[in-house]
Every structure is written in structure tokens, then in C-alpha cells.
mmCIF file of C-alpha atoms in Angstrom:
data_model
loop_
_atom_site.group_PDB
_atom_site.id
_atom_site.type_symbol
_atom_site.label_atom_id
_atom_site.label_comp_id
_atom_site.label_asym_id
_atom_site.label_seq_id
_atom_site.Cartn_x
_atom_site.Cartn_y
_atom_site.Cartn_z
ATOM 1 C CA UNK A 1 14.210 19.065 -6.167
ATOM 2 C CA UNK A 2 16.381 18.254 -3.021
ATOM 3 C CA UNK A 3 14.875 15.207 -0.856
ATOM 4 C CA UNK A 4 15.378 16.413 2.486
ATOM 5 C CA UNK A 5 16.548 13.242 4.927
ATOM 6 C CA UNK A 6 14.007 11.155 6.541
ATOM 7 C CA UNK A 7 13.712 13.519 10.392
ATOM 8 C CA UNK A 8 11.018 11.344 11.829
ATOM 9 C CA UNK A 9 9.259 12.011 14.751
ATOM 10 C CA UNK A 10 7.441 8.756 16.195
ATOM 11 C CA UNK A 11 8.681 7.362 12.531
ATOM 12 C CA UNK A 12 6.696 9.433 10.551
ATOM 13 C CA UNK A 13 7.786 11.912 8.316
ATOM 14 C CA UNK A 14 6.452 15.397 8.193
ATOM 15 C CA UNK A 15 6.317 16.386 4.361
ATOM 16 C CA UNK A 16 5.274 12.932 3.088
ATOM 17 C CA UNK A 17 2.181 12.854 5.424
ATOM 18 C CA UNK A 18 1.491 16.311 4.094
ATOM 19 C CA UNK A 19 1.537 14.735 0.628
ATOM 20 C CA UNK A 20 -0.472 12.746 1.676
ATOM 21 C CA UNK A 21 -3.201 14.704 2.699
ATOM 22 C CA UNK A 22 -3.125 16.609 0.026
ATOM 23 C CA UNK A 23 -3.206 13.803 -2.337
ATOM 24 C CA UNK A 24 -6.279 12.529 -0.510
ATOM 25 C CA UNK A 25 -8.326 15.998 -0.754
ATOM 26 C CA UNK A 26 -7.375 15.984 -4.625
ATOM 27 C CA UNK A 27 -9.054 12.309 -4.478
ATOM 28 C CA UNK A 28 -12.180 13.856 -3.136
ATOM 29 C CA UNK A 29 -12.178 16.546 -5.142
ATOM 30 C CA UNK A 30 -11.613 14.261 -8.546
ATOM 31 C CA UNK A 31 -14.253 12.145 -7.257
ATOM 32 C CA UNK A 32 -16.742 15.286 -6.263
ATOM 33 C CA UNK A 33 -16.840 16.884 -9.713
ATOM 34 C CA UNK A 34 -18.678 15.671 -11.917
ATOM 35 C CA UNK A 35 -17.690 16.696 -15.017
ATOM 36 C CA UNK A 36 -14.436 15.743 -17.150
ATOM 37 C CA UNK A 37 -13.427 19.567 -18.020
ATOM 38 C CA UNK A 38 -13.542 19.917 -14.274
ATOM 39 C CA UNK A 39 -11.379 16.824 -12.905
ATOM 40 C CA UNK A 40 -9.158 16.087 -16.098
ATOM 41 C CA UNK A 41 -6.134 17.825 -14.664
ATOM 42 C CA UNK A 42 -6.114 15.951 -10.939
ATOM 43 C CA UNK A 43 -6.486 12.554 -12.641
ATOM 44 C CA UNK A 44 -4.132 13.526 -15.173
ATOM 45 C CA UNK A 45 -1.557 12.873 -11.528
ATOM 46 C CA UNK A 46 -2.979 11.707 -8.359
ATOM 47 C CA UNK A 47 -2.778 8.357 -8.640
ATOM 48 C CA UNK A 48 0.546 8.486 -10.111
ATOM 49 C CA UNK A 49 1.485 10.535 -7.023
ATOM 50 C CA UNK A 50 0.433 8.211 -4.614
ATOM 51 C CA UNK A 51 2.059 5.427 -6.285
ATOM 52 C CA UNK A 52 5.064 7.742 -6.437
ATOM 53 C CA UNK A 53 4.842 8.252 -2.135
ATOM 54 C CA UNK A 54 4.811 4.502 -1.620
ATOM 55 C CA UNK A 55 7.906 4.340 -3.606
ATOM 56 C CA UNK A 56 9.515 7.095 -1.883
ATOM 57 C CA UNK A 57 9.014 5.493 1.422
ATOM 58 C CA UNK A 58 9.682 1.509 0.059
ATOM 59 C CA UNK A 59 13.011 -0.646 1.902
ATOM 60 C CA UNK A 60 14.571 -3.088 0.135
ATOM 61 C CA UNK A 61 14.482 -6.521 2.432
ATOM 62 C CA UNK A 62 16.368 -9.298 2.472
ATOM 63 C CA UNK A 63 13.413 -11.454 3.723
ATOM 64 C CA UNK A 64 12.187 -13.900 1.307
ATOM 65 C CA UNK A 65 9.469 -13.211 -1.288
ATOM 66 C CA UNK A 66 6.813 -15.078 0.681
ATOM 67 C CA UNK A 67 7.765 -12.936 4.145
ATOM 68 C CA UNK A 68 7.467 -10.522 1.754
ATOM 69 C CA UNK A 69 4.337 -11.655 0.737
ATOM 70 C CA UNK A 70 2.375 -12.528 3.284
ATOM 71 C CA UNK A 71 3.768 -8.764 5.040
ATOM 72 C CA UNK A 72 2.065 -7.077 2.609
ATOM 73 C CA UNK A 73 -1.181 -8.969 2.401
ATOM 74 C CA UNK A 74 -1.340 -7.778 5.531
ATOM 75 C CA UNK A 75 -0.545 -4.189 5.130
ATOM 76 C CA UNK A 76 -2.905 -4.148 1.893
ATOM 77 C CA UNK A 77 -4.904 -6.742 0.642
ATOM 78 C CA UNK A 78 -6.516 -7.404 4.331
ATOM 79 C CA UNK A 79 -7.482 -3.881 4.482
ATOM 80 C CA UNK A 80 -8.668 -3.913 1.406
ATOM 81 C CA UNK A 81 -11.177 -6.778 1.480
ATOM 82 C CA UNK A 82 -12.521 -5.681 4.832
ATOM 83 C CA UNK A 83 -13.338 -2.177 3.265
ATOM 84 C CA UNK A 84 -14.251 -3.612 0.422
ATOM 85 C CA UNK A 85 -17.181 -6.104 1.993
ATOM 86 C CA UNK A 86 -18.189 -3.731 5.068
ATOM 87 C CA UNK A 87 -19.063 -0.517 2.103
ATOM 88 C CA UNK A 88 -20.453 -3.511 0.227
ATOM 89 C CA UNK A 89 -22.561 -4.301 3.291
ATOM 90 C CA UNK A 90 -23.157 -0.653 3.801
ATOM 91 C CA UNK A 91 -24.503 -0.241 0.037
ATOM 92 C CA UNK A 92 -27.050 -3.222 0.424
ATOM 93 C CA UNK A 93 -28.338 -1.475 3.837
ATOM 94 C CA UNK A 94 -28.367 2.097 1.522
ATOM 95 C CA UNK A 95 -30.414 0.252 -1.568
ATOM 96 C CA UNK A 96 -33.843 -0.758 -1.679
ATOM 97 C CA UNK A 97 -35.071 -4.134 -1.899
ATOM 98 C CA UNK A 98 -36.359 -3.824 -5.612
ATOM 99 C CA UNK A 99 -32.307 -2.956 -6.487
ATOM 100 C CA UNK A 100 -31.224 -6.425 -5.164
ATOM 101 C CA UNK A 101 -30.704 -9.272 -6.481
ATOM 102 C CA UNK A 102 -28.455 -12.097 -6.082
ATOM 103 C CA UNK A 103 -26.780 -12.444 -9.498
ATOM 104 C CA UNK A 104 -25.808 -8.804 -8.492
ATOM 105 C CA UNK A 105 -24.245 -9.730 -5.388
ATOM 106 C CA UNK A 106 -22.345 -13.012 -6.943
ATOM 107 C CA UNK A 107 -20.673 -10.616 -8.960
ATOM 108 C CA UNK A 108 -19.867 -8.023 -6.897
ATOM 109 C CA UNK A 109 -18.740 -10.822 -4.611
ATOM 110 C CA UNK A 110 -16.593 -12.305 -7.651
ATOM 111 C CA UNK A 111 -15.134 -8.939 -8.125
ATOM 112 C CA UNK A 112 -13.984 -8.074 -4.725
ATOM 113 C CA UNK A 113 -12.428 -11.493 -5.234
ATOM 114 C CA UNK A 114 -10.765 -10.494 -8.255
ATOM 115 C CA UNK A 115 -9.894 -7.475 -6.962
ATOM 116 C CA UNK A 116 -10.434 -5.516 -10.586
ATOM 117 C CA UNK A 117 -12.396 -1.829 -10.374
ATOM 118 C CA UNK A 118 -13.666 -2.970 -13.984
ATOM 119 C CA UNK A 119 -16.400 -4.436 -15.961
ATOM 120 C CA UNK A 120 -18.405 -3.326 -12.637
ATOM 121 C CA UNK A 121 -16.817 -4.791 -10.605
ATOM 122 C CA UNK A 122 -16.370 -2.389 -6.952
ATOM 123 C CA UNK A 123 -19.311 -0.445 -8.706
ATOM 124 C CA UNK A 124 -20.493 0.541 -5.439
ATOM 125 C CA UNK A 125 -16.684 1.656 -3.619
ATOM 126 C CA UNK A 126 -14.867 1.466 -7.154
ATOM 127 C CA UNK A 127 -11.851 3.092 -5.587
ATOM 128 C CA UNK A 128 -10.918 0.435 -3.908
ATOM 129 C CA UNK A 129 -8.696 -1.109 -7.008
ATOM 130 C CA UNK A 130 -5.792 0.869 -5.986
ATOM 131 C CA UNK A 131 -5.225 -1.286 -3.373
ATOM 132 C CA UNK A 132 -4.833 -4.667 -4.466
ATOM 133 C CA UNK A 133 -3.421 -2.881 -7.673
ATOM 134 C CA UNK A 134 -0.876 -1.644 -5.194
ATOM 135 C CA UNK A 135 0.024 -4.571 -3.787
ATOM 136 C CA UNK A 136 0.996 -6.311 -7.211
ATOM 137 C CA UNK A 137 2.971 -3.444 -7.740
ATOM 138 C CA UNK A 138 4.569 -3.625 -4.510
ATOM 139 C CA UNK A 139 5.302 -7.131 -4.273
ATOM 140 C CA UNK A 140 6.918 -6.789 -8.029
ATOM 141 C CA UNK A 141 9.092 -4.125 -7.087
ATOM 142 C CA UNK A 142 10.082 -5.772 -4.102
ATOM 143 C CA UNK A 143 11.208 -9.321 -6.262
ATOM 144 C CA UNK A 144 13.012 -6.602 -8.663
ATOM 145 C CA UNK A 145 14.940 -5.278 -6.239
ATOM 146 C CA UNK A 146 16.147 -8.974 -4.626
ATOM 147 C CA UNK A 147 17.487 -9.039 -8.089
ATOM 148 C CA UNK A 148 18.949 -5.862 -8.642
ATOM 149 C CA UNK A 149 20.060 -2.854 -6.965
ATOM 150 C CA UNK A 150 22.315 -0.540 -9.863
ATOM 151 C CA UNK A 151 20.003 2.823 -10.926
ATOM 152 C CA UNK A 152 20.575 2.495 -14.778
ATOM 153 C CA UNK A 153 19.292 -1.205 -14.504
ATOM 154 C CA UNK A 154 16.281 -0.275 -12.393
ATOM 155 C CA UNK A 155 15.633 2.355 -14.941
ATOM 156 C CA UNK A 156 15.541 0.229 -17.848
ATOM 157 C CA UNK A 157 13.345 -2.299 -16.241
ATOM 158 C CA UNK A 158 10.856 0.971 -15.352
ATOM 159 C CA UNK A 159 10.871 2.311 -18.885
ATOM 160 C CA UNK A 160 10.088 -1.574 -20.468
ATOM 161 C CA UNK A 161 7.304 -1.550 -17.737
ATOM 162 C CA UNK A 162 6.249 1.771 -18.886
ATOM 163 C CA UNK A 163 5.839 1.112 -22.509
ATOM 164 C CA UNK A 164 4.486 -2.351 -21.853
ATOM 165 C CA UNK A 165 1.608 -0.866 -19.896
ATOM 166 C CA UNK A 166 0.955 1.615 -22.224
ATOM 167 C CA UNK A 167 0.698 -1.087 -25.401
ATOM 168 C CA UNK A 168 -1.430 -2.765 -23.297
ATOM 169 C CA UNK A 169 -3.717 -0.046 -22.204
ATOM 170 C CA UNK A 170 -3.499 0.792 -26.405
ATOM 171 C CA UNK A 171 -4.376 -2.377 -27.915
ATOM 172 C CA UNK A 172 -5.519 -4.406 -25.669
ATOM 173 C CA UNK A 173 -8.015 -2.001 -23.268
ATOM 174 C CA UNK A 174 -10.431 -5.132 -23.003
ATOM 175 C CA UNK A 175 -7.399 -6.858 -20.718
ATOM 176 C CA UNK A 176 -8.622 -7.121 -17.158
ATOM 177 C CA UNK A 177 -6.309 -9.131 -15.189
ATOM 178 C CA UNK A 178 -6.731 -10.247 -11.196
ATOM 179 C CA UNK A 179 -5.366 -7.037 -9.155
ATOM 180 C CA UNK A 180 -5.202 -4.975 -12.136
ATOM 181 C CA UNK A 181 -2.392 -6.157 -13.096
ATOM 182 C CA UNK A 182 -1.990 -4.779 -16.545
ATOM 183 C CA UNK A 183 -2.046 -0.944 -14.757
ATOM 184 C CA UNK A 184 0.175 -1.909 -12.608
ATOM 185 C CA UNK A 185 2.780 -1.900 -14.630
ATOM 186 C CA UNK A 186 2.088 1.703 -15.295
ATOM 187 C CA UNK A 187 1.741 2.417 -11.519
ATOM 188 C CA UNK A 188 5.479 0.681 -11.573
ATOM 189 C CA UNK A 189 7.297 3.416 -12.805
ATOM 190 C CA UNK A 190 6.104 6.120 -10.583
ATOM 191 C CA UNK A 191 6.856 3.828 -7.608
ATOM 192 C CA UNK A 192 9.833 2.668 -8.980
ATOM 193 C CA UNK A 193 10.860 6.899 -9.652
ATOM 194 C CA UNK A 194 10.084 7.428 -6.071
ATOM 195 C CA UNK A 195 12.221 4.880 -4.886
ATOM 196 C CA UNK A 196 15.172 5.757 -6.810
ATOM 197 C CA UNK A 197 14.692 9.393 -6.289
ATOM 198 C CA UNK A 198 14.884 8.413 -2.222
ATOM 199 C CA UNK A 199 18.134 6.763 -3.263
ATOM 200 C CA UNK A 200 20.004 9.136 -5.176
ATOM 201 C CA UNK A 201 18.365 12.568 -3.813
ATOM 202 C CA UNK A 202 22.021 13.551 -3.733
ATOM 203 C CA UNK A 203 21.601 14.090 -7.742
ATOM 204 C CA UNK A 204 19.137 16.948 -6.794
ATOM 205 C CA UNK A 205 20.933 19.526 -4.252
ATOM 206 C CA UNK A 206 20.432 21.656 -7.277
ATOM 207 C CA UNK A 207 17.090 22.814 -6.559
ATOM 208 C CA UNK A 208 17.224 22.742 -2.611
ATOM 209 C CA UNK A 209 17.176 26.600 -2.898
ATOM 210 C CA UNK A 210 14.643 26.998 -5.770
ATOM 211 C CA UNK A 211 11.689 25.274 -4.610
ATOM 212 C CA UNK A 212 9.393 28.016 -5.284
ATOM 213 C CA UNK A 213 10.291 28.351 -8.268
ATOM 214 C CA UNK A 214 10.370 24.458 -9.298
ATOM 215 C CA UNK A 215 6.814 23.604 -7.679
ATOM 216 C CA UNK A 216 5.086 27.176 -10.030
ATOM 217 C CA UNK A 217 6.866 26.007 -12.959
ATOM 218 C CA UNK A 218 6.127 21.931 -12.533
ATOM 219 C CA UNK A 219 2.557 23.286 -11.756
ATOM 220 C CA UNK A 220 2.078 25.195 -14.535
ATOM 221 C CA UNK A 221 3.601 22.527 -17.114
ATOM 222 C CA UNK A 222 1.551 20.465 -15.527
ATOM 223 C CA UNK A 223 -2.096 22.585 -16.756
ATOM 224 C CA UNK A 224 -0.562 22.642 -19.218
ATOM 225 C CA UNK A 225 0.481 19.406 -21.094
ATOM 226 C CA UNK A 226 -2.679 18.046 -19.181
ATOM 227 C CA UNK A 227 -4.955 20.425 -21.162
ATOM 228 C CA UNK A 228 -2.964 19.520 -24.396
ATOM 229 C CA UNK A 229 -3.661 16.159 -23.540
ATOM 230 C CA UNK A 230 -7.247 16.331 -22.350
ATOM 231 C CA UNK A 231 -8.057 18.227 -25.857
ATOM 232 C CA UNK A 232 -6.277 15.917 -28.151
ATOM 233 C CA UNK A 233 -7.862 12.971 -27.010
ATOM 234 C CA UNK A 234 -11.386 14.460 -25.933
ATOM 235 C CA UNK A 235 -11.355 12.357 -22.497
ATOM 236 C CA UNK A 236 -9.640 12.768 -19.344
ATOM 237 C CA UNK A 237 -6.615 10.518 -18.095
ATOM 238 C CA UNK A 238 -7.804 7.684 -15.919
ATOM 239 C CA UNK A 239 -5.585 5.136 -14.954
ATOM 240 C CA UNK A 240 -8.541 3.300 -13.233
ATOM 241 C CA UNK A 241 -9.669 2.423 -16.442
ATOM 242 C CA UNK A 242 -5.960 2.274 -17.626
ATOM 243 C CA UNK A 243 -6.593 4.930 -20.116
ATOM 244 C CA UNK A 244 -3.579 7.265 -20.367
ATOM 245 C CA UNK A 245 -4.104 8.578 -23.875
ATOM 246 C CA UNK A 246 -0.867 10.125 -25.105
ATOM 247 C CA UNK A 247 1.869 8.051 -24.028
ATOM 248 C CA UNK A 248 4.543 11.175 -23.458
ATOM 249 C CA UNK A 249 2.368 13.629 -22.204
ATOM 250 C CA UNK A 250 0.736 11.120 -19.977
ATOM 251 C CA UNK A 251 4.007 10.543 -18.121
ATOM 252 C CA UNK A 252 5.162 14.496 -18.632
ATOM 253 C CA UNK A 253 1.654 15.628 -16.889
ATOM 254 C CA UNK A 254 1.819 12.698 -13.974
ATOM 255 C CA UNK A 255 5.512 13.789 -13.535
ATOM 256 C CA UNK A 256 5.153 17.562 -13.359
ATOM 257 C CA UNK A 257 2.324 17.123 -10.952
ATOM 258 C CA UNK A 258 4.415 15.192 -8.804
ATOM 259 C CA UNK A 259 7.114 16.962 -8.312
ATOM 260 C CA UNK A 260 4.757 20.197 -7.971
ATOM 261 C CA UNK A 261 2.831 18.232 -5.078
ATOM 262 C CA UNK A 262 5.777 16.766 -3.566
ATOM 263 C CA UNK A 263 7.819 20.048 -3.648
ATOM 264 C CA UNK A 264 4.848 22.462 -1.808
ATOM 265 C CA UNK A 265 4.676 19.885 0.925
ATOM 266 C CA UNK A 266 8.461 20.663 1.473
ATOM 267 C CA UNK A 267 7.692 24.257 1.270
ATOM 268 C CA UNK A 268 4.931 24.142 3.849
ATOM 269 C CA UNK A 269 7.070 21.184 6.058
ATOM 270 C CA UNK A 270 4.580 20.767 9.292
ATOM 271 C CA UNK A 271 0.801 21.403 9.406
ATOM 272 C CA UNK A 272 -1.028 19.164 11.565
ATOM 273 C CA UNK A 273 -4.271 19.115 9.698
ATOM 274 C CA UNK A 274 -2.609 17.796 6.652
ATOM 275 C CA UNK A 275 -0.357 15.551 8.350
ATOM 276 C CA UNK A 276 -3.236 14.060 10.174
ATOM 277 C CA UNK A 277 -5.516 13.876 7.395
ATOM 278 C CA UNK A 278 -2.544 12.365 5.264
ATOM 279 C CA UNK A 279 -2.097 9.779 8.422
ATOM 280 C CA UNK A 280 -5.539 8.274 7.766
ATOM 281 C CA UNK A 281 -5.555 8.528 4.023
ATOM 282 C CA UNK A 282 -6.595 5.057 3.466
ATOM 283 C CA UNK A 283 -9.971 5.059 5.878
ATOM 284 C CA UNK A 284 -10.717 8.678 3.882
ATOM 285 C CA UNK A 285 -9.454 6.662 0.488
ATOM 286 C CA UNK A 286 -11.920 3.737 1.316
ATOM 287 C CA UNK A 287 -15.063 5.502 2.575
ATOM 288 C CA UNK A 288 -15.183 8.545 1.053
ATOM 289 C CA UNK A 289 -17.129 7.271 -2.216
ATOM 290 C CA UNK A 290 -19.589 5.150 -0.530
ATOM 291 C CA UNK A 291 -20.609 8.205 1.891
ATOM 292 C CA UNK A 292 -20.925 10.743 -0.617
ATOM 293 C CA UNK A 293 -23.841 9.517 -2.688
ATOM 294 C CA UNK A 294 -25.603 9.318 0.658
ATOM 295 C CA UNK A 295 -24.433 12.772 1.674
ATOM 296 C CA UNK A 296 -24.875 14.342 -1.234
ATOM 297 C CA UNK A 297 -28.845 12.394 -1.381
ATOM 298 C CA UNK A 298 -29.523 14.255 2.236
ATOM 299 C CA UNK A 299 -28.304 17.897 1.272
ATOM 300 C CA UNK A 300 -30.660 18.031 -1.425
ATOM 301 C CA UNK A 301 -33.531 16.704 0.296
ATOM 302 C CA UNK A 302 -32.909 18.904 2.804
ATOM 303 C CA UNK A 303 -32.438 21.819 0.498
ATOM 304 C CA UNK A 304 -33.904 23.119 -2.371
ATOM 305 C CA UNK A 305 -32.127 23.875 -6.097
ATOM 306 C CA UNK A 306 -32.798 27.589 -5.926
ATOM 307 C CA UNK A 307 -30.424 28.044 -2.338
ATOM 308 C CA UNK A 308 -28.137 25.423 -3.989
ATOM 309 C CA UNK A 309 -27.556 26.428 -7.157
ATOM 310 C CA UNK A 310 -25.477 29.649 -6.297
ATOM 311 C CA UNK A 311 -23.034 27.672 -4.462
ATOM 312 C CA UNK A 312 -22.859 24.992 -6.987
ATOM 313 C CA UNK A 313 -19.161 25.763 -7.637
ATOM 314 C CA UNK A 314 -18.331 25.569 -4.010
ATOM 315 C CA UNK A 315 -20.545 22.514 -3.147
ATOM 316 C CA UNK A 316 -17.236 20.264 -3.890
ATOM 317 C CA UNK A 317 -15.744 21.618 -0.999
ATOM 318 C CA UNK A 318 -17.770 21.274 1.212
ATOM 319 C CA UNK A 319 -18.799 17.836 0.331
ATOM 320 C CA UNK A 320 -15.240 17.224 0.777
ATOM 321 C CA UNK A 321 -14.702 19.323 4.361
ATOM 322 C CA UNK A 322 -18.361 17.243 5.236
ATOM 323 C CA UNK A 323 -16.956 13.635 4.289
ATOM 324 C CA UNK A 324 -13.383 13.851 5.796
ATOM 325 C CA UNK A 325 -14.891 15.448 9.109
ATOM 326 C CA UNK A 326 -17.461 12.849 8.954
ATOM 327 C CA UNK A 327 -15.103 9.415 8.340
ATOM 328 C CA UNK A 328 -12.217 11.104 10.871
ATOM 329 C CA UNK A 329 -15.137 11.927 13.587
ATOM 330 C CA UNK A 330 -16.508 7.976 12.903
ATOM 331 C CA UNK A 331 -13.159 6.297 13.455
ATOM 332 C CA UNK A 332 -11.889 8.677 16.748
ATOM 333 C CA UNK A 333 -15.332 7.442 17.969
ATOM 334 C CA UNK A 334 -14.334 3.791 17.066
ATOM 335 C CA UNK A 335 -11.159 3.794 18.500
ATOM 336 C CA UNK A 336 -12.745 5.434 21.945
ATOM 337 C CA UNK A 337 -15.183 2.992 22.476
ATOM 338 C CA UNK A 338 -12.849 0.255 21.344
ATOM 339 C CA UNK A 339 -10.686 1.449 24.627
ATOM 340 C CA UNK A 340 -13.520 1.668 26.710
ATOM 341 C CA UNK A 341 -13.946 -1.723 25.996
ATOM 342 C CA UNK A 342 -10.166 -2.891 26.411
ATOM 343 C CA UNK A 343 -10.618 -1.268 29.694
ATOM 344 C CA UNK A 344 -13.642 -2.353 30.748
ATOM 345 C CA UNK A 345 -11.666 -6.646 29.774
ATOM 346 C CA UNK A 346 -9.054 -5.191 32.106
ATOM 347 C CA UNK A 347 -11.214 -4.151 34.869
ATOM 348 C CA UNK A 348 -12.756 -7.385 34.863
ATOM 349 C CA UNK A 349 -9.787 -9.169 35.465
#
């Protein structure tokens, strides 16, 4: 697979957005279905793959670890903990007042805190652990690479973070450390792969004229050694709950799916629906859970089993065409009247 230079246009770049979106509307679907024979072979990689894209797009800095720091608390953990207490907020409006009580909010409280989808914690928006999950696992990367810079070292230190994780998530899967730690040492060594794949995509000029070809067969490994996977062990992959089953065909599915992902959005190169849908991942990432309980409440109120139940298999799409129209149409709006208001200020003055 052949990792085409960075052409940017207004910084952005045109495949990994598309990545992007697609990785977002394989969250929604993951998260739509209900049951495990139906989602086992998206979680079996989209996590991975989104750790993977943050890689892929990571700069080494020579700012100092707290710069470093406190750049991306801003970039993550702020984000996160004002999604995390506005869909909190938004839950306790949803709930009736016979499902409250205040022991229940101290520990939801605690856990947003914490920042651990475990144990409970995030119940209501339990997403929301990849983000402080992916800011340990940016901010360790980033201390790595003050470190170190040579490819077989980086390796090395990825596959010891690999098989750390792993023990872990084997004999200790009672571990629950503050920002998930413990998975992200998994989540590591796919951002750790994307980064050195960005860095030596020189190594893979092979493939630049078989991408076809490579994104079929990584797909098709991928159904596959997921299914082996999801049958041997009788439970899907879910790295949430840092349960990755088979060690080598954890990493051989999340792999295969990656490079199947990452190679159709070079294939397709520019759509703008993707690209803007992979834009605003993150407001899609954050909301999408919270919304869809509601959403899914009103459609069967509204209608009844018998004019449901033939579309039952196509209801996951268009929950997931509902929710992203509805959280993309709710922040345009908020961004509007936020300019209306900038411009009313200016007016004024």
C-alpha cells in the first residue's frame, strides 16, 4: 500500500478525511446493531483504525512534554469533558425523576473524572473513553519519540506495548486505570504503525498500482480471521472493554481492516460527503449514542411493529443517515447563530 504525499488543500487531506467518515459510519453502525453476530467484524477494527489515522497524521515536536501537554488537553481532554457533562446534562433532562438519584450522579460525575468507559462509568455516552484514552496514548507516543526516532527501535517498543496490553487485558481484565490506560497500550501500536507507515511509505511503492486488489484481499482476510476469532472465543472483539481475545488474530483482523479501509479511501480520493462527515467525526463520535436511544424511543412510538418489522434489517441505516443529518444540521445551526451573534457584538460597536 503506497501512502500518497500529504496534497492538502486548506491543510486537510482528502483520503484521510474520507477515512474518516467512513470510520465514523462503521461507529454508528457497530453501535446500531444490536446483536454480536451482527457487529463482531467492525469492532474486530474500527477503533484500531482510528487510532491508526491519528498516528498517520502525528508530528514529532521539539516542544517540551508539558507544551506538549497542555496542547493536547486542549485538542482532547477539553472536548472531551464538555461532551462528556453537556450528554450527561442531556441524559438527566431525557430520564425521569424516579431514575435519579444522587449517588448515581456522584458516580457518573467520578467517572467522567476518571475518564474510564468501565465499571459504568460514561454509561449514558460510554463512547466517550476513546478520548481521554487517546490522549494517554498520544502524549506517550509523543515522550517516545523525544527519545527516539530509528524504525526498528520504535518497533520494538510497539510490539512490548502490544504484548503488555494484551497480558493485561488476559490476566488482569479487572485493571481499570485513569484514561484507560491499560488499553492504551494496545491503541499504541496501531498509532504507533500509522506513524511509521507515514514515515517510511517509501517501503510500499509496491502496491501503488494494486490497490484494488490489496483493499478485496485485506477485506476478505479480514471476515475472515474476524469470524475465526469471533467463533473461537464466542464474543466479539471490544477494545472498550479491552477484550481482544486471540492475541494474533486480534492484531491480524485490526490490521487487515485497516489497510482495507485506508486503501478504498485512496481508491475513491475526493467525495465531499465523506470528507465532510469525516471533518466532524468527533461531534458525530460524541453525540451519536446519546441521540439514538431517544431517536430510536420516537420511531417506535410513532410507528407500529408490524410496518417496522420488514425493514428491521435496514432500520440501522437509517438510524444512522437520521443521527448524522440530525447532529451535522444541530451544529451548522450553532455555528449560524453563533455569527449572528458575533455580528450583532460588532454592530454594536
Amino acid at each position: 500500500m503506497m501512502i500518497k504525499p500529504f496534497t492538502q488543500t486548506s491543510h486537510r487531506v482528502h483520503w484521510i478525511d474520507i477515512c474518516r467518515g467512513i470510520g465514523i459510519i462503521l461507529v454508528l453502525y457497530g453501535h446500531l446493531f444490536v446483536s454480536d453476530k451482527n457487529t463482531y467484524l467492525i469492532f474486530a477494527f474500527h477503533m484500531p483504525l482510528f487510532f491508526f489515522i491519528s498516528g498517520l497524521v502525528f508530528r514529532p515536536t521539539t516542544k517540551s512534554l508539558w507544551e506538549i501537554t497542555k496542547k493536547y488537553f486542549k485538542q482532547l481532554l477539553i472536548p472531551y469533558y464538555i461532551f462528556a457533562i453537556l450528554t450527561y446534562a442531556f441524559t438527566l433532562i431525557s430520564q425521569t425523576a424516579g431514575d435519579i438519584s444522587i449517588s448515581g450522579i456522584g458516580y457518573q460525575l467520578f467517572g467522567i473524572i476518571y475518564g474510564s468507559g468501565s465499571d459504568g462509568m460514561l454509561g449514558y455516552n460510554v463512547v466517550l473513553w476513546f478520548l481521554p484514552c487517546l490522549f494517554i496514548t498520544k502524549l506517550t507516543f509523543a515522550a517516545i519519540t523525544k527519545r527516539l526516532s530509528q524504525t526498528k527501535l520504535l518497533i520494538c517498543i510497539l510490539t512490548v506495548s502490544a504484548i503488555t496490553g494484551y497480558l493485561l487485558s488476559l490476566y488482569f481484565p479487572w485493571l481499570k486505570l485513569p484514561f484507560n490506560f491499560e488499553i492504551a497500550l494496545t491503541g499504541l501500536t496501531f498509532f504507533g504503525t500509522g506513524y511509521l507507515l507515514r514515515i517510511n511509505k517509501h517501503l510500499f511503492k509496491i502496491f501503488a498500482n494494486q490497490k484494488p486488489l490489496l483493499a478485496i484481499t485485506a477485506l476478505l482476510f479480514t471476515i475472515l480471521i474476524a469470524t475465526v476469532n469471533y467463533h473461537m472465543s464466542g464474543a466479539k472483539v471490544d477494545l472498550r472493554a479491552n477484550q481482544l481475545d486471540n492475541f494474533f488474530l486480534f492484531y491480524l483482523g485490526a490490521f487487515g481492516g485497516i489497510i482495507s479501509w485506508i486503501t478504498i479511501s485512496q481508491i475513491i480520493a475526493k467525495n465531499t460527503v465523506l470528507e465532510y462527515i469525516g471533518r466532524h467525526s468527533m461531534i458525530i463520535f460524541a453525540w451519536h449514542n446519546v441521540i439514538a436511544t431517544d431517536l430510536e424511543n420516537i420511531v417506535n412510538s410513532l410507528l407500529t411493529q408490524d410496518l417496522l418489522n420488514p425493514i428491521k434489517y435496514l432500520l440501522p441505516t437509517i438510524y444512522a443517515f437520521m443521527l448524522t443529518c440530525i447532529i451535522l444540521f444541530s451544529r451548522m445551526v450553532i455555528v449560524k447563530l453563533k455569527g449572528v451573534y458575533n455580528l450583532t457584538n460588532y454592530l454594536k460597536l
